[in-house]
PDB file of C-alpha atoms in Angstrom:
ATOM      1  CA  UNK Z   1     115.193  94.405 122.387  1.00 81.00           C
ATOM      2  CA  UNK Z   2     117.070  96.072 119.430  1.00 93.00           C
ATOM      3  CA  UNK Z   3     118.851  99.662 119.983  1.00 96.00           C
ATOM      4  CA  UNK Z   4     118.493  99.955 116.442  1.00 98.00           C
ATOM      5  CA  UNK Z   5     115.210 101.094 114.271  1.00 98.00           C
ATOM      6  CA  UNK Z   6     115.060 101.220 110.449  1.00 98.00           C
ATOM      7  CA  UNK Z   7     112.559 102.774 108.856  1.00 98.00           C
ATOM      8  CA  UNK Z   8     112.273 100.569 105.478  1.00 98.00           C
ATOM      9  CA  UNK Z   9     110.418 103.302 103.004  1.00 98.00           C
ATOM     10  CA  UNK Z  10     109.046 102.613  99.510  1.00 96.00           C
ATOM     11  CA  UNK Z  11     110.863 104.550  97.151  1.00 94.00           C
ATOM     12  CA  UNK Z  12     110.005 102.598  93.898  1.00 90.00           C
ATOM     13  CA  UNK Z  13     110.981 105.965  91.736  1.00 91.00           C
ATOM     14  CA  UNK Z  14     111.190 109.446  92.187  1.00 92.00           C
ATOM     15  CA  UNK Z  15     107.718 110.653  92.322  1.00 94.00           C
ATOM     16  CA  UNK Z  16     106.167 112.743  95.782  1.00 95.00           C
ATOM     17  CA  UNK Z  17     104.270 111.462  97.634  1.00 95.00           C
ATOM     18  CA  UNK Z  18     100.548 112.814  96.538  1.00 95.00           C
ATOM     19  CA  UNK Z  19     101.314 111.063  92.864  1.00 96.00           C
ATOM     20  CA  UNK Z  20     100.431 107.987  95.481  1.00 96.00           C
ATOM     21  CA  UNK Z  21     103.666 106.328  94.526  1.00 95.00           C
ATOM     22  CA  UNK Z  22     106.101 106.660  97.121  1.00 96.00           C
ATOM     23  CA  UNK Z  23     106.079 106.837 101.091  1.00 97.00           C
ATOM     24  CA  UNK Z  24     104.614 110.138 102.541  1.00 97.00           C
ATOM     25  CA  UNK Z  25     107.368 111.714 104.534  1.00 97.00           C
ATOM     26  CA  UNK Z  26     104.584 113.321 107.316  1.00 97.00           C
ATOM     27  CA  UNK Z  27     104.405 109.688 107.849  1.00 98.00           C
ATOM     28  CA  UNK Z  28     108.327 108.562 108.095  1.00 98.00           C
ATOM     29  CA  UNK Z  29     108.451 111.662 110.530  1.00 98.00           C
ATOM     30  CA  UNK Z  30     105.503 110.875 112.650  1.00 98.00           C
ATOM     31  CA  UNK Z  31     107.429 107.068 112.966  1.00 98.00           C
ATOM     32  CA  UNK Z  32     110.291 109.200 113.864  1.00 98.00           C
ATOM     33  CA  UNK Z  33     109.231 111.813 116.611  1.00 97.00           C
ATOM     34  CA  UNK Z  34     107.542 108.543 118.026  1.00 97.00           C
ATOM     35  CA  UNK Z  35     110.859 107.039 118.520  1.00 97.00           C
ATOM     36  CA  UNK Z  36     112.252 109.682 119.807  1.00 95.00           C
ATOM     37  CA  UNK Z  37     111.492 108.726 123.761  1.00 93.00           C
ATOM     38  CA  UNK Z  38     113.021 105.162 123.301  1.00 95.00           C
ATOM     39  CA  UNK Z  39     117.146 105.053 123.328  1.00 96.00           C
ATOM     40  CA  UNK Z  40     116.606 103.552 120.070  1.00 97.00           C
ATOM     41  CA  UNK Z  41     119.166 104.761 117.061  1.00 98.00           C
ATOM     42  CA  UNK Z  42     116.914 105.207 114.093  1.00 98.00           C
ATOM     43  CA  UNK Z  43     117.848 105.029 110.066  1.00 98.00           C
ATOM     44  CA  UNK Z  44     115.283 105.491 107.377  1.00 98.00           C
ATOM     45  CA  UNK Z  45     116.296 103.007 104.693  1.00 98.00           C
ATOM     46  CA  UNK Z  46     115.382 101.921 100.896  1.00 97.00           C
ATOM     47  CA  UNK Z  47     117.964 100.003  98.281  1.00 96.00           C
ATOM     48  CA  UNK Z  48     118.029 100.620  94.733  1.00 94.00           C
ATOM     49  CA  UNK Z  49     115.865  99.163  92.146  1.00 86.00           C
ATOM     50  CA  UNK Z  50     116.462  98.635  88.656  1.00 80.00           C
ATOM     51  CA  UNK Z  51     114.967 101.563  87.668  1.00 81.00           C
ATOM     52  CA  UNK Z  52     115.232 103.642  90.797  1.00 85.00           C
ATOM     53  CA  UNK Z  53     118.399 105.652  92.031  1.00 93.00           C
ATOM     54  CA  UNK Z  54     117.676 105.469  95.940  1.00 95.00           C
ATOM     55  CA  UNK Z  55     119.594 108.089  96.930  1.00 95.00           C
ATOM     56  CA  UNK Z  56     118.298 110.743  94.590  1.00 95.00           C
ATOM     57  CA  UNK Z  57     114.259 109.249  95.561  1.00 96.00           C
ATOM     58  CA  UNK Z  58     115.372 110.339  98.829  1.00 96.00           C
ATOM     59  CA  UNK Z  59     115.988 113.880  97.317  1.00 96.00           C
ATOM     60  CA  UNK Z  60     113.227 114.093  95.320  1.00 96.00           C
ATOM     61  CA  UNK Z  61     110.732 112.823  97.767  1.00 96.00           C
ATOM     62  CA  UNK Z  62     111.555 115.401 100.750  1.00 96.00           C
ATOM     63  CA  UNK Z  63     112.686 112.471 102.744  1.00 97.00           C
ATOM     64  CA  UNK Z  64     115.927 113.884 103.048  1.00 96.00           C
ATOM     65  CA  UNK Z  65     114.538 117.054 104.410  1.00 97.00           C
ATOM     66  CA  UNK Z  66     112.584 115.180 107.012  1.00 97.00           C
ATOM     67  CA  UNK Z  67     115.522 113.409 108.382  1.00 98.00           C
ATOM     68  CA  UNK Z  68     117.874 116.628 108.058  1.00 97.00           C
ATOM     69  CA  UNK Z  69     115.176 117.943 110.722  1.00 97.00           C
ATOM     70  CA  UNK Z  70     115.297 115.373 112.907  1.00 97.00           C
ATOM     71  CA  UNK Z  71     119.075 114.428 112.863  1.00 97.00           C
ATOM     72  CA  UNK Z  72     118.202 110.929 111.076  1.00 98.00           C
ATOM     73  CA  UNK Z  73     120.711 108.852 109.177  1.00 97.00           C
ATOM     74  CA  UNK Z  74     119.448 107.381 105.771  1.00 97.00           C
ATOM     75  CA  UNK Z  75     120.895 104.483 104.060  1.00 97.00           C
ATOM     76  CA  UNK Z  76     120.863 102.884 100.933  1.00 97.00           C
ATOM     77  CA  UNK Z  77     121.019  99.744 101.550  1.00 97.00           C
ATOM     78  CA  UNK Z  78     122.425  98.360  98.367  1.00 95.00           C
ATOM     79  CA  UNK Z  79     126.048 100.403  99.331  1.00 95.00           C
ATOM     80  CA  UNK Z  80     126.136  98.394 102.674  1.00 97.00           C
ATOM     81  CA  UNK Z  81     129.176  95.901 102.183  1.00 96.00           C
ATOM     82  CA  UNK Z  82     128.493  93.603 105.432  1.00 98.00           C
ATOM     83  CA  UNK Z  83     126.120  90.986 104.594  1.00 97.00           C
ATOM     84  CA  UNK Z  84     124.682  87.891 106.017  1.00 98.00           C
ATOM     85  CA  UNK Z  85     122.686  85.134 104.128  1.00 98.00           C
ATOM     86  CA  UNK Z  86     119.684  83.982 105.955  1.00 98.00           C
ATOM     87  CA  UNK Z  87     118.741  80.799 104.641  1.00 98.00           C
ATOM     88  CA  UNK Z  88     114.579  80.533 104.557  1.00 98.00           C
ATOM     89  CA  UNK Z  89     112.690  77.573 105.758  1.00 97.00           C
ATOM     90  CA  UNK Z  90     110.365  76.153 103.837  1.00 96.00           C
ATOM     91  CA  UNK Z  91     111.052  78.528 101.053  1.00 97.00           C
ATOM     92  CA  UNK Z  92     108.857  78.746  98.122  1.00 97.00           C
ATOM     93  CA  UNK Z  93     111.497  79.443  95.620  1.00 97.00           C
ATOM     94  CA  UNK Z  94     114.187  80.852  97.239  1.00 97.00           C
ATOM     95  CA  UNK Z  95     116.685  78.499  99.538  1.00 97.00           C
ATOM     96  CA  UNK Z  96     118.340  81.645 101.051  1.00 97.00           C
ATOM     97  CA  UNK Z  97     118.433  85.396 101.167  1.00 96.00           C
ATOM     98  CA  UNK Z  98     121.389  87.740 101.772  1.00 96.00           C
ATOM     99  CA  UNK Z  99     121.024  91.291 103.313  1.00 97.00           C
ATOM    100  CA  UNK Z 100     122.909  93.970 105.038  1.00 97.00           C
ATOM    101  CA  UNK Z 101     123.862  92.384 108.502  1.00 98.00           C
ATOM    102  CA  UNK Z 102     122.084  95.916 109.886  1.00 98.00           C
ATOM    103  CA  UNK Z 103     118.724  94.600 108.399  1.00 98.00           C
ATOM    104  CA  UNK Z 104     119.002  91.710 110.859  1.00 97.00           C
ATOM    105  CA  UNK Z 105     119.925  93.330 113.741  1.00 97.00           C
ATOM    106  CA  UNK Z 106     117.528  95.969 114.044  1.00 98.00           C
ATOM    107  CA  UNK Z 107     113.862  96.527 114.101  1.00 98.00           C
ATOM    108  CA  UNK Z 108     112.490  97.196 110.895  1.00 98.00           C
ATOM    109  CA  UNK Z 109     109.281  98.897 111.020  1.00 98.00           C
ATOM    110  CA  UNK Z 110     107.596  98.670 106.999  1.00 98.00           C
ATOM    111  CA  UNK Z 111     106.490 102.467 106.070  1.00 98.00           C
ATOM    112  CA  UNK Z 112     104.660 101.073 103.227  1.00 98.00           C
ATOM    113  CA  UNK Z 113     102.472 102.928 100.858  1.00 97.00           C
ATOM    114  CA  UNK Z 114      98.441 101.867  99.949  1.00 98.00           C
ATOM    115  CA  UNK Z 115      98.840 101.249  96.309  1.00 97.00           C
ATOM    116  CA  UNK Z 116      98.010  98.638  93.594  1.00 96.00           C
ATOM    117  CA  UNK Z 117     100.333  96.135  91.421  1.00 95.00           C
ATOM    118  CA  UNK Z 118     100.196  94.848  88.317  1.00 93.00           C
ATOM    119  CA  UNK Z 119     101.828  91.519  89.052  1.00 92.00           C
ATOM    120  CA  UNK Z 120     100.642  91.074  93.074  1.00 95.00           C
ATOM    121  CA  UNK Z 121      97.448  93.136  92.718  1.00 94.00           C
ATOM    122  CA  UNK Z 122      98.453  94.998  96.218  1.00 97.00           C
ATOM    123  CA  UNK Z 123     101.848  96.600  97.147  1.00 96.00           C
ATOM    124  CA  UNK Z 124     101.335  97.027 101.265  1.00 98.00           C
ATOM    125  CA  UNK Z 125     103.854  96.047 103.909  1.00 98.00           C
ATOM    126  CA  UNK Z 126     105.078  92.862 102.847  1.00 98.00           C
ATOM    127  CA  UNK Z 127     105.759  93.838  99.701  1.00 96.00           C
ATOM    128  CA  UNK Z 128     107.929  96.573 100.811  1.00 97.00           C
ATOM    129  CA  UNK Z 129     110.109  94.557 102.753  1.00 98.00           C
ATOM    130  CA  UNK Z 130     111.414  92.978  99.634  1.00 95.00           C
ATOM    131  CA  UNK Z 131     112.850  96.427  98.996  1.00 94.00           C
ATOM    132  CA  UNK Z 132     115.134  95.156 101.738  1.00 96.00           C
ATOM    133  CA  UNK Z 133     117.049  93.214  99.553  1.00 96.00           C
ATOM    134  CA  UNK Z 134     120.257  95.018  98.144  1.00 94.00           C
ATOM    135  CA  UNK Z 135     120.307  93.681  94.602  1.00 89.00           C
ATOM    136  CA  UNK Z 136     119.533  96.886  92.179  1.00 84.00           C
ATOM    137  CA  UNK Z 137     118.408  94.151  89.655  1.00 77.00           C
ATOM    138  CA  UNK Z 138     115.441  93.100  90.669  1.00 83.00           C
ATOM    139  CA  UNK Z 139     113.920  91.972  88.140  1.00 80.00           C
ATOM    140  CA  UNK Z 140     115.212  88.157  88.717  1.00 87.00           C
ATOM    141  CA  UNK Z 141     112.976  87.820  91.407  1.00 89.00           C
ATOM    142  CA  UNK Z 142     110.006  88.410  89.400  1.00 86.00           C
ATOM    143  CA  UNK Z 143     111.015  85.968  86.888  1.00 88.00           C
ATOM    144  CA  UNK Z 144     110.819  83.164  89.964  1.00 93.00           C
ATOM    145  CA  UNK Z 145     107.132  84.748  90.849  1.00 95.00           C
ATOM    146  CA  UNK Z 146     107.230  87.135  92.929  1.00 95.00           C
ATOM    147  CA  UNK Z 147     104.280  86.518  95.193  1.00 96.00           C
ATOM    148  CA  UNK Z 148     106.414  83.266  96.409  1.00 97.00           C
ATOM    149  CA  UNK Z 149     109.390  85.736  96.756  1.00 97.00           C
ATOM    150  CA  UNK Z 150     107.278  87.920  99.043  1.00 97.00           C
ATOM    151  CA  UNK Z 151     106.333  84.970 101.336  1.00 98.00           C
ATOM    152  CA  UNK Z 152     109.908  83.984 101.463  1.00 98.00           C
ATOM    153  CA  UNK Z 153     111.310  87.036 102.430  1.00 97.00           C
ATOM    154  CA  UNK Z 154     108.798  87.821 105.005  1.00 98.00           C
ATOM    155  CA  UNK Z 155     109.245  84.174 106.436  1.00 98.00           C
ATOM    156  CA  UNK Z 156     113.047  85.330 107.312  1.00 98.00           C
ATOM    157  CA  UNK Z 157     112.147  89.137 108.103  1.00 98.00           C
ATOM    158  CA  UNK Z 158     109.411  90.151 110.145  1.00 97.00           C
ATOM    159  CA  UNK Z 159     108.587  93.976 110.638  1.00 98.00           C
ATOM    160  CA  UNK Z 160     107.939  94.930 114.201  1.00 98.00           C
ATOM    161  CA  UNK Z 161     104.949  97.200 112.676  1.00 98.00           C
ATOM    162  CA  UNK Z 162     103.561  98.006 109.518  1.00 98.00           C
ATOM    163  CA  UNK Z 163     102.783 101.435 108.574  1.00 98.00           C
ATOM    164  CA  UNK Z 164     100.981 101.707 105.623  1.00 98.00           C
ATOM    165  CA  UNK Z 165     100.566 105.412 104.616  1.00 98.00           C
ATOM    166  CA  UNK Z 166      96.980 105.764 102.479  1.00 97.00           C
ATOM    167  CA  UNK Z 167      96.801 109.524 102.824  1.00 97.00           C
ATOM    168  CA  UNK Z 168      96.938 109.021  98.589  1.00 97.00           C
ATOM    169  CA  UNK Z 169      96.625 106.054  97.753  1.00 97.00           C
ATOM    170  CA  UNK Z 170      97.011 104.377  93.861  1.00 97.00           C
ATOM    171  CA  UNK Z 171      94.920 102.634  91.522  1.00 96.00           C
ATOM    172  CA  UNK Z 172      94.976 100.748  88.079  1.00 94.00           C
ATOM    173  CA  UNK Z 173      98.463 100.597  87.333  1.00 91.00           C
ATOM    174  CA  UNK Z 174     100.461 100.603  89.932  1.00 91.00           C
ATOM    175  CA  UNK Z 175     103.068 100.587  91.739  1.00 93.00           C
ATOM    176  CA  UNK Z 176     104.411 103.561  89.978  1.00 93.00           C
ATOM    177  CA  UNK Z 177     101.476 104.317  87.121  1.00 94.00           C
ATOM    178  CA  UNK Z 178      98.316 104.337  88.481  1.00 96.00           C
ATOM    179  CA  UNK Z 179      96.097 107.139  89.255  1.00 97.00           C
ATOM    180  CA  UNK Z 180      96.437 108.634  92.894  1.00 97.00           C
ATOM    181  CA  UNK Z 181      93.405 108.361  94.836  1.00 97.00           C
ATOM    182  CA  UNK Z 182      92.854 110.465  98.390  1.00 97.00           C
ATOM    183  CA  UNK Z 183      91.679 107.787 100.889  1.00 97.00           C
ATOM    184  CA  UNK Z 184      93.612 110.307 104.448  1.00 97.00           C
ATOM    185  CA  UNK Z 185      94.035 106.894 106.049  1.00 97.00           C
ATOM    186  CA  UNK Z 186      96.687 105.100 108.061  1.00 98.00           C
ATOM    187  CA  UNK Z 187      96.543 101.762 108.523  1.00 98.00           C
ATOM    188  CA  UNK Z 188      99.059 100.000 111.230  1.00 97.00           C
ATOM    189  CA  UNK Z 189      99.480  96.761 112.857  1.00 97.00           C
ATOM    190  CA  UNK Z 190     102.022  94.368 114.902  1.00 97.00           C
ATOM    191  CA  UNK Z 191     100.594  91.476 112.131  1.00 97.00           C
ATOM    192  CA  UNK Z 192     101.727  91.791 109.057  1.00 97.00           C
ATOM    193  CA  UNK Z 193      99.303  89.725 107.243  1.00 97.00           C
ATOM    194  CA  UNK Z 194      96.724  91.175 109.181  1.00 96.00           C
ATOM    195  CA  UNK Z 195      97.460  94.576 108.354  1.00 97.00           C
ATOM    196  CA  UNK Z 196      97.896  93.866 104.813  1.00 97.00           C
ATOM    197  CA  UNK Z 197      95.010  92.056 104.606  1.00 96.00           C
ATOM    198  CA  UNK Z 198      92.875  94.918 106.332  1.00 96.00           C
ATOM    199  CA  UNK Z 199      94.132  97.185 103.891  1.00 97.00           C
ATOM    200  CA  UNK Z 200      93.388  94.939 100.446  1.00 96.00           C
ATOM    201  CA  UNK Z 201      89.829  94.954 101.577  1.00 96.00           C
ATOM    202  CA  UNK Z 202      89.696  98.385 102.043  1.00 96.00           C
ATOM    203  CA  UNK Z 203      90.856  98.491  98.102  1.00 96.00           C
ATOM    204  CA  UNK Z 204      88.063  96.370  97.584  1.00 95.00           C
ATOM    205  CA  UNK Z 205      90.449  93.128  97.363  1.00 96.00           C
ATOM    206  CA  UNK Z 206      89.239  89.657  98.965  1.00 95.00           C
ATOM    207  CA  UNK Z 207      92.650  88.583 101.044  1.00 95.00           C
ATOM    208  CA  UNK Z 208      91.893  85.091 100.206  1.00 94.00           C
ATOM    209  CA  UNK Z 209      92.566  86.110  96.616  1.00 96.00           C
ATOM    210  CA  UNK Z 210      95.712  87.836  96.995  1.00 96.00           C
ATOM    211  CA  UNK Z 211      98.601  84.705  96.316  1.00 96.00           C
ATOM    212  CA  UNK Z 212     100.952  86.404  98.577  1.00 97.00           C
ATOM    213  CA  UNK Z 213      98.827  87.318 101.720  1.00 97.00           C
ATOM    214  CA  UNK Z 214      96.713  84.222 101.347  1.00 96.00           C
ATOM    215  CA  UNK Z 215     100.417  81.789 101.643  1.00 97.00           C
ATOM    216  CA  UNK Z 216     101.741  84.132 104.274  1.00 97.00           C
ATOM    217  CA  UNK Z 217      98.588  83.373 106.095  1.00 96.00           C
ATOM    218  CA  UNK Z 218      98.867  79.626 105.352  1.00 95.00           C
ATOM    219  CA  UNK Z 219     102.700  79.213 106.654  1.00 96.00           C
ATOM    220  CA  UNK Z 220     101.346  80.827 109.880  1.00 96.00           C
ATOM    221  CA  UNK Z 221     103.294  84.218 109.400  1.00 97.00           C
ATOM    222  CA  UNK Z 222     100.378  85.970 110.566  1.00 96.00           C
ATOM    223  CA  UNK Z 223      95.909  86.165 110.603  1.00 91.00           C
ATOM    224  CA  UNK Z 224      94.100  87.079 107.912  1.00 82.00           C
ATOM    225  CA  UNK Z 225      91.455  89.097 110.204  1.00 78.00           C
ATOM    226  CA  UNK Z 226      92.892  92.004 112.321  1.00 68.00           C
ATOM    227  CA  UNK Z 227      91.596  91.990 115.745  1.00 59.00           C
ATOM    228  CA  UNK Z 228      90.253  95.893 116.194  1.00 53.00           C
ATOM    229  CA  UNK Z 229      90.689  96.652 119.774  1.00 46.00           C
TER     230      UNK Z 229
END
């Protein structure tokens, strides 16, 4: 039981949301107005990357409109000075990871976004919650392969649900370049690999083929079929 919710959002630049870049806000305040009944404190939450100012995506997005609305703290995580290194089992290529002390004390539900990547082929809800990391330089990870990083990161920090918000989705070159496609879908899950894995095929991905979502599946973070109920 956590009294504590964050709402991890991808703001990998400064694009809106129907460029099919970044996190629809509709969707961070439908997460929202869902918490509301539970006496649950909830942040919406994003770090810098190394080409992305967090705090003025937030602006730009209407994000900070959304949680103006509904009284809703954001954070950018990379200003957070209390830390805690988690070290990860098994790890692919990392030994450890260190995050806010916030990240691992609350329940982090991924709002991800439906899009495609040039280096992972999909960006869903796993890949998102390597935006949890503070480090605005990024770009380190990728040169240890970031499909390992993904696995590793999600081996340490498990979303209690994935949101991923396909009202536009992206094609060709994403995360940030591609062109914007209209799928009005939502696609959410308690299974991370599952729900990621449900949405590559929808993209017209095989799972299996995806390096990141196929290991996850392998170190038993999670199915590779969702179960519809």
């Amino acid at each position: 039981n956590y009294d504590r919710v964050l709402v991890k959002v991808n703001f990998i630049c400064n694009k809106t949301w129907e460029t099919g870049a970044t996190t629809d806000p509709v969707v961070v305040e439908a997460i929202i107005r869902k918490l509301a009944d539970l006496p649950v404190k909830v942040y919406v939450v994003e770090s810098d990357a190394t080409i992305t100012n967090a705090d003025k995506a937030f602006e730009a997005t209407g994000m900070a409109e959304v949680c103006r609305r509904n009284g809703v703290e954001w954070l950018n995580l990379r200003r957070i000075k209390d830390t805690v290194t988690l070290e990860v089992p098994d790890g692919e290529v990392l030994k450890s990871v260190t995050v806010p002390r916030l990240v691992t004390e609350s329940a982090v539900i991924s709002a991800a976004k439906l899009k495609t990547h040039m280096d992972t082929d999909v960006t869903l809800g796993m890949k998102n919650m390597f935006g949890l990391l503070p480090d605005k330089f990024k770009g380190k990870y990728h040169m240890k392969g970031i499909s390992k990083v993904i696995v590793d990161i999600n081996t340490v920090l498990k979303p209690v649900i994935t949101v991923i918000d396909g009202f536009v989705g992206m094609e060709g070159k994403g995360p940030i370049d591609g062109t914007p496609v209209a799928m009005n879908l939502i696609i959410a899950g308690t299974d991370p690999v599952a729900t990621d894995a449900t949405a590559a095929r929808i993209m017209g991905f095989n799972p299996h083929e995806i390096t990141h979502i196929r290991k996850a599946y392998e170190k038993g973070l999670g199915k590779s079929e969702a179960q519809i109920i």
